[in-house]
Coordinates of C-alpha atoms and ligand atoms in Angstrom, one line a residue:
M1 CA -141.5 13.6 71.4
E2 CA -141.0 16.1 74.3
K3 CA -139.2 14.9 77.5
L4 CA -137.8 16.1 80.9
L5 CA -134.1 15.8 81.4
I6 CA -133.3 15.9 85.1
E7 CA -129.8 15.5 86.3
G8 CA -130.5 14.4 90.0
G9 CA -128.4 15.1 93.2
K10 CA -128.8 18.7 93.3
R11 CA -129.7 20.7 96.5
L12 CA -132.9 22.8 96.3
S13 CA -132.7 26.2 97.7
G14 CA -135.0 29.2 97.7
T15 CA -138.7 30.0 97.1
I16 CA -141.5 28.5 95.1
H17 CA -144.7 30.1 94.3
V18 CA -147.9 28.2 94.2
S19 CA -150.4 28.8 91.6
G20 CA -154.3 28.7 91.6
A21 CA -155.8 25.3 92.3
K22 CA -156.5 23.1 89.1
N23 CA -159.3 21.0 90.7
A24 CA -160.9 24.2 91.9
A25 CA -160.7 26.1 88.5
I26 CA -162.0 23.2 86.5
A27 CA -165.2 23.1 88.8
I28 CA -165.5 27.0 88.9
I29 CA -165.1 27.6 85.1
P30 CA -168.2 25.6 84.1
A31 CA -170.1 26.9 87.2
V32 CA -170.2 30.1 85.4
L33 CA -173.0 28.8 83.3
L34 CA -175.3 29.1 86.1
V35 CA -174.7 32.9 86.3
E36 CA -176.1 35.7 84.4
G37 CA -173.6 38.6 83.8
V38 CA -169.7 38.6 83.8
C39 CA -167.7 36.6 86.2
R40 CA -164.0 37.8 86.6
I41 CA -162.0 34.8 87.9
E42 CA -158.6 35.6 89.3
N43 CA -155.7 33.1 90.1
I44 CA -156.2 30.9 87.2
P45 CA -153.6 28.4 86.7
Q46 CA -152.0 28.2 83.1
I47 CA -152.4 24.5 82.6
K48 CA -153.8 22.4 79.8
D49 CA -156.8 21.2 81.7
V50 CA -158.0 24.8 82.1
E51 CA -157.2 25.6 78.4
V52 CA -159.7 22.7 77.5
I53 CA -162.6 23.8 79.8
V54 CA -162.3 27.3 78.7
N55 CA -162.4 26.0 74.9
I56 CA -165.6 24.0 76.1
L57 CA -167.3 27.2 77.4
K58 CA -166.3 28.9 74.1
F59 CA -167.7 25.9 72.1
L60 CA -171.1 26.5 74.1
G61 CA -171.2 30.2 73.0
A62 CA -169.7 31.8 76.1
E63 CA -167.7 34.9 75.8
V64 CA -164.4 34.3 77.3
S65 CA -161.1 36.4 77.4
Y66 CA -158.0 36.7 79.5
V67 CA -157.8 40.3 80.7
E68 CA -154.5 39.3 82.7
Q69 CA -152.2 36.3 82.3
D70 CA -154.1 34.7 85.3
V71 CA -157.5 36.6 85.1
L72 CA -160.5 35.2 83.1
E73 CA -163.6 37.3 82.4
I74 CA -166.6 35.0 81.2
D75 CA -170.0 35.8 80.3
A76 CA -171.9 32.7 79.8
S77 CA -175.5 34.7 79.4
C78 CA -175.6 34.0 75.7
V79 CA -175.0 30.2 76.0
N80 CA -178.3 28.5 74.6
T81 CA -177.4 25.1 74.3
Y82 CA -177.0 22.2 76.6
Y83 CA -175.3 20.0 74.1
A84 CA -171.7 19.4 75.2
D85 CA -171.1 16.3 73.3
C86 CA -167.9 17.2 71.7
E87 CA -164.3 15.9 71.2
L88 CA -163.0 18.4 73.6
A89 CA -165.5 17.3 76.5
K90 CA -164.0 13.7 75.8
S91 CA -160.5 14.8 76.4
M92 CA -160.8 15.6 79.9
R93 CA -162.4 13.6 82.9
A94 CA -163.7 16.8 84.7
S95 CA -166.1 17.5 82.0
Y96 CA -168.6 15.8 83.9
Y97 CA -169.0 19.2 85.7
L98 CA -170.8 20.3 82.5
L99 CA -173.5 17.7 83.6
G100 CA -174.6 19.6 86.8
A101 CA -173.8 23.0 85.3
L102 CA -176.0 22.7 82.3
L103 CA -178.6 20.6 84.4
G104 CA -178.7 23.5 86.7
R105 CA -179.2 26.0 84.2
F106 CA -181.4 24.2 81.4
G107 CA -182.8 21.2 83.2
N108 CA -181.2 19.2 80.6
A109 CA -177.6 18.2 79.7
K110 CA -175.8 15.8 76.9
V111 CA -172.3 15.6 77.9
S112 CA -169.5 13.4 76.1
M113 CA -167.4 11.7 78.7
P114 CA -163.8 10.3 78.4
G115 CA -163.6 6.7 77.3
G116 CA -160.1 5.9 78.7
C117 CA -159.1 6.6 82.2
D118 CA -155.8 7.6 83.9
F119 CA -155.8 5.0 86.5
G120 CA -158.2 2.1 87.0
S121 CA -162.0 2.3 87.2
R122 CA -163.6 6.2 87.7
P123 CA -167.4 5.5 87.9
I124 CA -170.1 8.2 88.2
D125 CA -172.9 6.3 89.8
L126 CA -173.0 8.7 92.7
H127 CA -173.3 11.7 90.3
I128 CA -176.1 10.0 88.5
K129 CA -177.8 9.0 92.0
G130 CA -177.7 12.7 93.0
F131 CA -179.2 13.9 89.7
E132 CA -182.1 11.4 90.0
A133 CA -182.9 12.3 93.5
L134 CA -183.2 15.9 92.1
G135 CA -185.8 14.8 89.5
A136 CA -183.5 14.2 86.6
T137 CA -183.6 10.9 84.2
V138 CA -180.0 10.0 83.2
T139 CA -179.0 7.6 80.5
V140 CA -175.5 6.6 79.5
D141 CA -175.2 6.0 75.7
R142 CA -171.5 4.8 75.2
D143 CA -169.5 7.8 76.1
V144 CA -172.4 10.2 76.4
V145 CA -174.3 11.2 79.3
I146 CA -177.8 12.4 79.0
A147 CA -179.7 14.2 81.8
T148 CA -183.2 15.3 81.2
S149 CA -186.0 16.7 83.4
E150 CA -189.3 18.2 83.2
H151 CA -189.2 19.7 86.6
L152 CA -186.2 19.4 89.2
F153 CA -186.9 19.6 92.9
A154 CA -184.7 20.1 96.1
D155 CA -184.3 16.8 97.9
S156 CA -181.6 15.2 100.4
V157 CA -178.9 12.9 98.8
Y158 CA -176.8 10.5 100.9
L159 CA -173.4 9.9 99.2
D160 CA -172.0 6.4 99.9
F161 CA -168.5 7.6 99.5
P162 CA -167.7 11.2 100.0
S163 CA -167.0 11.7 96.3
V164 CA -165.6 15.2 95.4
G165 CA -167.3 15.1 91.9
A166 CA -170.4 13.9 93.0
T167 CA -170.6 16.5 95.7
I168 CA -169.7 19.4 93.2
N169 CA -172.1 18.2 90.7
I170 CA -175.0 17.9 93.0
M171 CA -174.3 21.6 94.3
L172 CA -174.1 22.8 90.9
A173 CA -177.3 21.1 89.7
A174 CA -179.2 22.3 92.8
T175 CA -177.9 25.9 93.2
R176 CA -181.1 27.2 91.4
I177 CA -183.7 24.6 92.3
P178 CA -186.2 26.1 94.8
G179 CA -186.1 24.6 98.2
T180 CA -183.3 23.1 100.2
T181 CA -181.1 20.3 98.9
V182 CA -179.0 18.5 101.4
I183 CA -175.9 16.7 100.6
E184 CA -175.0 14.3 103.1
N185 CA -171.6 12.4 103.5
A186 CA -170.4 15.4 101.5
A187 CA -166.9 15.8 100.2
K188 CA -164.8 18.3 102.3
E189 CA -161.9 18.9 99.9
P190 CA -160.6 22.4 99.8
H191 CA -161.9 23.0 96.1
V192 CA -165.5 21.8 97.3
V193 CA -165.5 24.9 99.7
D194 CA -163.8 27.1 97.1
L195 CA -166.6 26.0 94.5
A196 CA -169.4 26.9 97.2
N197 CA -167.7 30.3 98.1
F198 CA -167.5 31.4 94.4
L199 CA -171.3 30.4 94.0
N200 CA -172.2 32.2 97.0
Q201 CA -170.2 35.2 96.1
M202 CA -172.4 35.2 92.7
G203 CA -175.6 35.0 95.1
A204 CA -176.1 31.4 95.8
K205 CA -177.1 30.1 99.5
I206 CA -174.9 27.2 100.4
K207 CA -174.0 26.5 103.8
G208 CA -171.8 23.7 105.4
A209 CA -169.3 23.2 102.6
G210 CA -166.1 22.0 104.3
T211 CA -168.3 19.8 106.5
D212 CA -170.0 16.5 105.9
V213 CA -173.5 18.0 105.2
I214 CA -174.0 20.9 102.7
R215 CA -177.4 22.7 102.5
I216 CA -178.3 24.3 99.2
M217 CA -181.2 26.9 99.4
G218 CA -182.0 27.3 95.7
V219 CA -182.0 31.0 94.4
D220 CA -183.8 32.2 91.2
K221 CA -180.7 33.8 89.8
L222 CA -177.0 34.2 90.1
S223 CA -175.4 37.5 89.1
G224 CA -171.8 38.4 87.9
G225 CA -169.0 39.2 90.3
T226 CA -165.2 38.7 90.9
Y227 CA -163.8 35.7 92.8
S228 CA -160.1 34.6 93.1
I229 CA -159.2 31.1 93.4
I230 CA -157.5 29.2 96.2
P231 CA -153.8 28.1 96.0
D232 CA -153.2 24.6 94.7
Q233 CA -153.0 22.0 97.8
I234 CA -151.5 19.4 95.6
E235 CA -149.0 21.6 93.6
A236 CA -147.9 22.9 97.1
G237 CA -147.7 19.6 98.6
T238 CA -145.7 18.2 95.4
Y239 CA -142.9 20.9 96.0
M240 CA -142.8 20.4 99.6
I241 CA -142.0 16.6 98.9
A242 CA -139.4 17.5 96.2
A243 CA -137.6 19.7 98.6
A244 CA -137.8 17.2 101.3
A245 CA -136.6 14.3 99.0
A246 CA -133.8 16.3 97.1
G247 CA -132.5 18.1 100.4
G248 CA -132.4 21.5 100.7
D249 CA -134.2 24.7 102.2
V250 CA -137.2 25.6 100.2
T251 CA -140.0 27.9 101.1
V252 CA -143.2 27.0 99.5
E253 CA -145.3 30.3 99.5
N254 CA -148.8 31.2 98.5
L255 CA -150.4 28.1 100.2
I256 CA -153.0 27.7 103.1
P257 CA -150.9 25.9 105.9
K258 CA -154.2 24.4 107.0
H259 CA -154.8 22.6 103.9
M260 CA -151.1 21.0 104.2
E261 CA -151.6 19.7 107.7
S262 CA -151.7 16.0 106.9
L263 CA -148.8 16.2 104.7
S264 CA -146.8 18.5 107.0
A265 CA -147.2 16.0 109.9
K266 CA -146.1 13.1 107.7
L267 CA -142.9 14.9 106.7
E268 CA -142.2 15.6 110.2
E269 CA -142.7 12.0 111.3
A270 CA -139.9 11.3 108.5
G271 CA -137.5 13.6 110.1
I272 CA -137.9 16.7 107.7
T273 CA -137.8 20.2 109.6
I274 CA -141.2 22.2 108.6
T275 CA -141.8 25.6 109.7
E276 CA -145.3 27.1 109.2
M277 CA -145.9 30.6 108.4
D278 CA -149.0 32.6 107.6
D279 CA -149.4 31.7 104.0
S280 CA -145.9 29.7 103.3
I281 CA -144.1 26.8 104.6
R282 CA -140.3 26.4 104.7
V283 CA -139.0 22.7 104.3
R284 CA -135.4 22.0 105.7
S285 CA -134.0 18.5 104.7
D286 CA -130.5 17.0 104.7
G287 CA -131.5 14.5 102.3
N288 CA -131.7 11.7 104.8
F289 CA -135.0 10.6 106.3
K290 CA -136.6 7.8 108.1
K291 CA -139.7 5.3 106.9
I292 CA -143.1 6.4 107.6
N293 CA -146.7 4.7 107.1
V294 CA -149.2 6.6 105.2
K295 CA -152.9 5.8 104.3
T296 CA -154.5 8.1 101.8
M297 CA -157.9 9.2 102.9
P298 CA -160.6 11.9 101.7
Y299 CA -159.7 15.5 103.1
P300 CA -158.7 16.1 105.9
G301 CA -156.7 12.8 105.5
F302 CA -153.5 12.3 103.5
P303 CA -154.6 13.1 99.8
T304 CA -154.6 10.4 97.3
D305 CA -153.3 13.1 94.7
L306 CA -149.8 12.9 96.8
Q307 CA -149.6 9.4 97.0
P308 CA -147.1 8.8 94.2
Q309 CA -145.1 11.6 95.1
I310 CA -144.8 10.2 98.7
V311 CA -143.9 6.7 97.7
S312 CA -141.4 8.2 95.3
F313 CA -139.8 10.0 98.3
L314 CA -140.0 6.9 100.7
T315 CA -138.0 4.8 98.0
R316 CA -134.9 6.6 99.7
A317 CA -136.0 6.4 103.1
N318 CA -134.2 4.6 106.1
G319 CA -136.4 1.6 106.5
T320 CA -139.4 0.1 105.2
S321 CA -142.9 2.0 104.8
N322 CA -146.4 0.8 104.1
V323 CA -148.5 3.2 102.0
I324 CA -152.0 2.3 101.6
E325 CA -154.4 3.8 99.1
G326 CA -157.7 4.4 100.4
V327 CA -159.4 6.4 97.9
W328 CA -158.8 4.6 94.5
E329 CA -159.3 1.0 93.9
S330 CA -155.9 1.1 91.8
R331 CA -153.5 3.8 91.9
F332 CA -150.0 1.8 92.2
Q333 CA -149.4 1.0 88.3
Y334 CA -146.8 3.7 88.1
T335 CA -144.5 1.9 90.7
D336 CA -143.3 -0.2 87.7
E337 CA -141.7 3.0 86.5
L338 CA -140.2 3.9 89.9
L339 CA -138.4 0.1 89.8
K340 CA -136.4 1.3 86.9
F341 CA -134.5 4.1 89.5
G342 CA -133.6 0.9 91.4
A343 CA -136.6 1.5 93.6
Q344 CA -137.6 -1.7 95.8
I345 CA -141.4 -1.7 95.9
K346 CA -143.9 -4.7 96.4
I347 CA -147.5 -4.1 95.8
E348 CA -149.9 -6.2 97.7
D349 CA -153.5 -5.2 96.8
E350 CA -154.1 -1.8 98.2
K351 CA -150.7 -1.5 99.7
A352 CA -147.5 -0.5 98.7
I353 CA -144.5 -1.9 100.6
V354 CA -141.6 0.6 100.0
H355 CA -137.9 -0.6 101.2
G356 CA -135.9 2.3 101.4
I357 CA -132.5 2.3 99.8
P358 CA -129.5 4.6 99.9
K359 CA -129.3 5.4 96.1
L360 CA -131.4 5.7 93.1
Y361 CA -129.9 5.7 89.6
G362 CA -131.0 7.8 86.8
T363 CA -133.0 6.0 84.0
E364 CA -135.8 6.6 81.3
V365 CA -139.5 6.4 82.6
K366 CA -142.8 7.6 81.5
A367 CA -145.2 9.7 83.3
T368 CA -148.3 7.5 83.3
D369 CA -150.7 10.0 84.7
L370 CA -150.3 13.6 86.2
R371 CA -149.5 12.8 89.8
A372 CA -147.4 9.6 88.7
G373 CA -145.5 12.3 86.6
A374 CA -144.7 14.2 89.7
G375 CA -143.4 11.2 91.5
M376 CA -141.2 10.4 88.6
I377 CA -139.6 14.1 88.9
I378 CA -139.3 13.6 92.6
A379 CA -137.3 10.3 92.0
A380 CA -135.3 11.9 89.3
L381 CA -134.3 14.7 91.5
M382 CA -133.0 12.4 94.1
A383 CA -131.2 9.7 91.5
E384 CA -127.6 9.8 90.6
G385 CA -127.1 11.0 87.3
F386 CA -129.5 11.8 84.3
S387 CA -133.1 10.7 84.0
K388 CA -135.5 11.3 81.2
I389 CA -139.4 11.5 81.4
S390 CA -141.7 10.9 78.4
N391 CA -145.4 11.6 78.4
V392 CA -145.0 15.2 79.7
C393 CA -148.2 16.2 78.3
H394 CA -150.1 14.5 81.6
I395 CA -147.7 16.8 83.9
D396 CA -148.5 20.0 81.9
R397 CA -152.2 19.1 82.4
G398 CA -152.0 20.2 86.0
Y399 CA -148.5 21.9 87.1
E400 CA -148.0 25.5 86.1
N401 CA -144.4 26.5 84.9
L402 CA -143.1 23.3 86.7
V403 CA -139.7 23.4 84.9
E404 CA -139.1 27.0 85.7
K405 CA -140.3 26.5 89.3
L406 CA -137.9 23.9 89.9
K407 CA -135.0 25.4 88.0
N408 CA -135.2 28.5 90.2
V409 CA -134.5 26.6 93.5
G410 CA -131.5 25.0 91.9
A411 CA -132.9 21.8 90.1
S412 CA -131.1 20.8 86.8
I413 CA -134.3 20.1 84.8
R414 CA -135.3 21.1 81.1
R415 CA -137.3 20.0 78.2
I416 CA -135.8 18.2 75.4
E417 CA -137.4 17.0 72.0
E418 CA -136.4 13.5 71.2
Ligands
EPZ501 C1 -161.3 14.3 92.3 O1 -161.7 13.0 91.4 C2 -159.9 14.7 91.8 N1 -160.1 15.4 90.4 C3 -158.9 13.6 91.7 O2 -157.8 14.3 91.2 C4 -158.7 13.2 92.9 O3 -157.8 12.2 93.0 C5 -160.2 12.7 93.6 O4 -161.0 13.8 93.7 C6 -160.2 12.3 95.2 O5 -159.6 13.4 96.0 C7 -160.8 16.4 90.2 O6 -161.1 17.3 91.2 C8 -161.0 17.0 88.8 P1 -164.1 11.2 93.7 P2 -163.2 12.7 91.4 O7 -165.3 11.1 93.0 O8 -163.9 13.8 91.8 C9 -165.4 6.4 93.8 C10 -155.9 14.9 89.9 O9 -154.9 14.2 90.0 N2 -166.6 7.0 93.2 O10 -163.9 12.0 94.9 O11 -163.5 11.8 90.2 C11 -164.4 6.5 93.0 O12 -164.1 5.4 92.1 C12 -157.2 14.0 90.0 O13 -155.8 16.0 90.2 C13 -167.6 6.1 92.9 O14 -167.7 4.8 93.4 O15 -163.0 11.6 92.6 C14 -163.0 6.7 93.9 O16 -162.7 5.5 94.5 C15 -156.9 12.6 89.8 N3 -168.7 6.6 92.4 C16 -163.6 7.7 95.1 O17 -165.1 7.6 95.0 C17 -168.8 7.8 91.8 O18 -169.9 8.2 91.1 C18 -163.2 9.0 94.9 O19 -163.4 9.6 93.8 C19 -167.8 8.8 92.1 C20 -166.7 8.3 92.7

């Protein structure tokens, strides 16, 4: 079994380059199903989730090739099936984007969904509500979702919660429906905006992405073109927190500082020195910092996908911090693993009470999901002695070259087989 071996206590110093955004890439790649012609997509991250979605497109009959290491060319004109009920689709949660894309292309979709979940319950009722508002009939037969329609039509959809996935899926389904579809209480996350920008670049007419009302004026046809994916907000945030936690002087480059505002503000409140530049942020920390309270919220709030990393950071803060999870029903299971480092954390419903202590101690833990894995790495970087982290496959789903990037700034980290 592959594990990460980390010796903690090293100061980090240097520059880390952020890759293309995972959650934008895994929405934009299936969106190509709506396009006639070749799409050239740049700044593609080299991660497992992208590999899986690319293989699903190939399975459906799209022509896909890497023309450079981070540049994909995809022509999905020849796809003539809406059946994506395959093992590959089952292996990744975001395969639900195939529903919106295939429905938008063919008026029908049949997609396998993952049975198990990374953390807690991950419903898709809001996606279904959106498809039904546009005239589709949706049935769920165990792990296969089937959406059918005779005639899709534009309408208004109000989301009870600004769900990222439902917003993206409705946008995908509506892009080619005549008339104007309106999504109210839409998600405003950077990757929602990135998908809208991609679709507009290919000829769609979508306005308001990044606000809570998105208007999609349906077009007959989308044509091929070139698009470059935004930098990964969560990868950037993970390295900013790692530098703050381990101590040192690290510049995280190729990011959009605006996307990082909620994190930068919280790190500054904890006593970390943050310097914003055009497309990079310098993080300086002497390894001593104070307690803060954090509540995760939809964008522009503090991202839930940085919650395990900030909890990990706060285990060594001076004082007791409260971290409230405001997006997912249960996203604190991983804290049991953090306790193995000696951390003092108490969970009360949706709140983690983190009592900061001066020292963590190296141990053996597992990455229970992708961001929890990132949290374990941050704890191991702070801990005295050696730590081993198993279930590395979760981390590889979403972080490109993580070991090399951390090594380059002075971390002692390597992959081992045990
Ligand atoms: C996206 O998931 C991200 N995944 C998640 O990142 C991220 O945690 C989440 O957005 C929130 O920012 C991708 O982009 C692929 P939601 P998504 O729909 O779209 C409830 C990572 O680590 N809800 O915004 O599935 C839901 O239970 C991953 O990169 C419904 O009730 O999240 C949750 O409480 C993990 N019904 C809240 O909304 C629905 O139909 C937010 O979910 C849909 C969601």
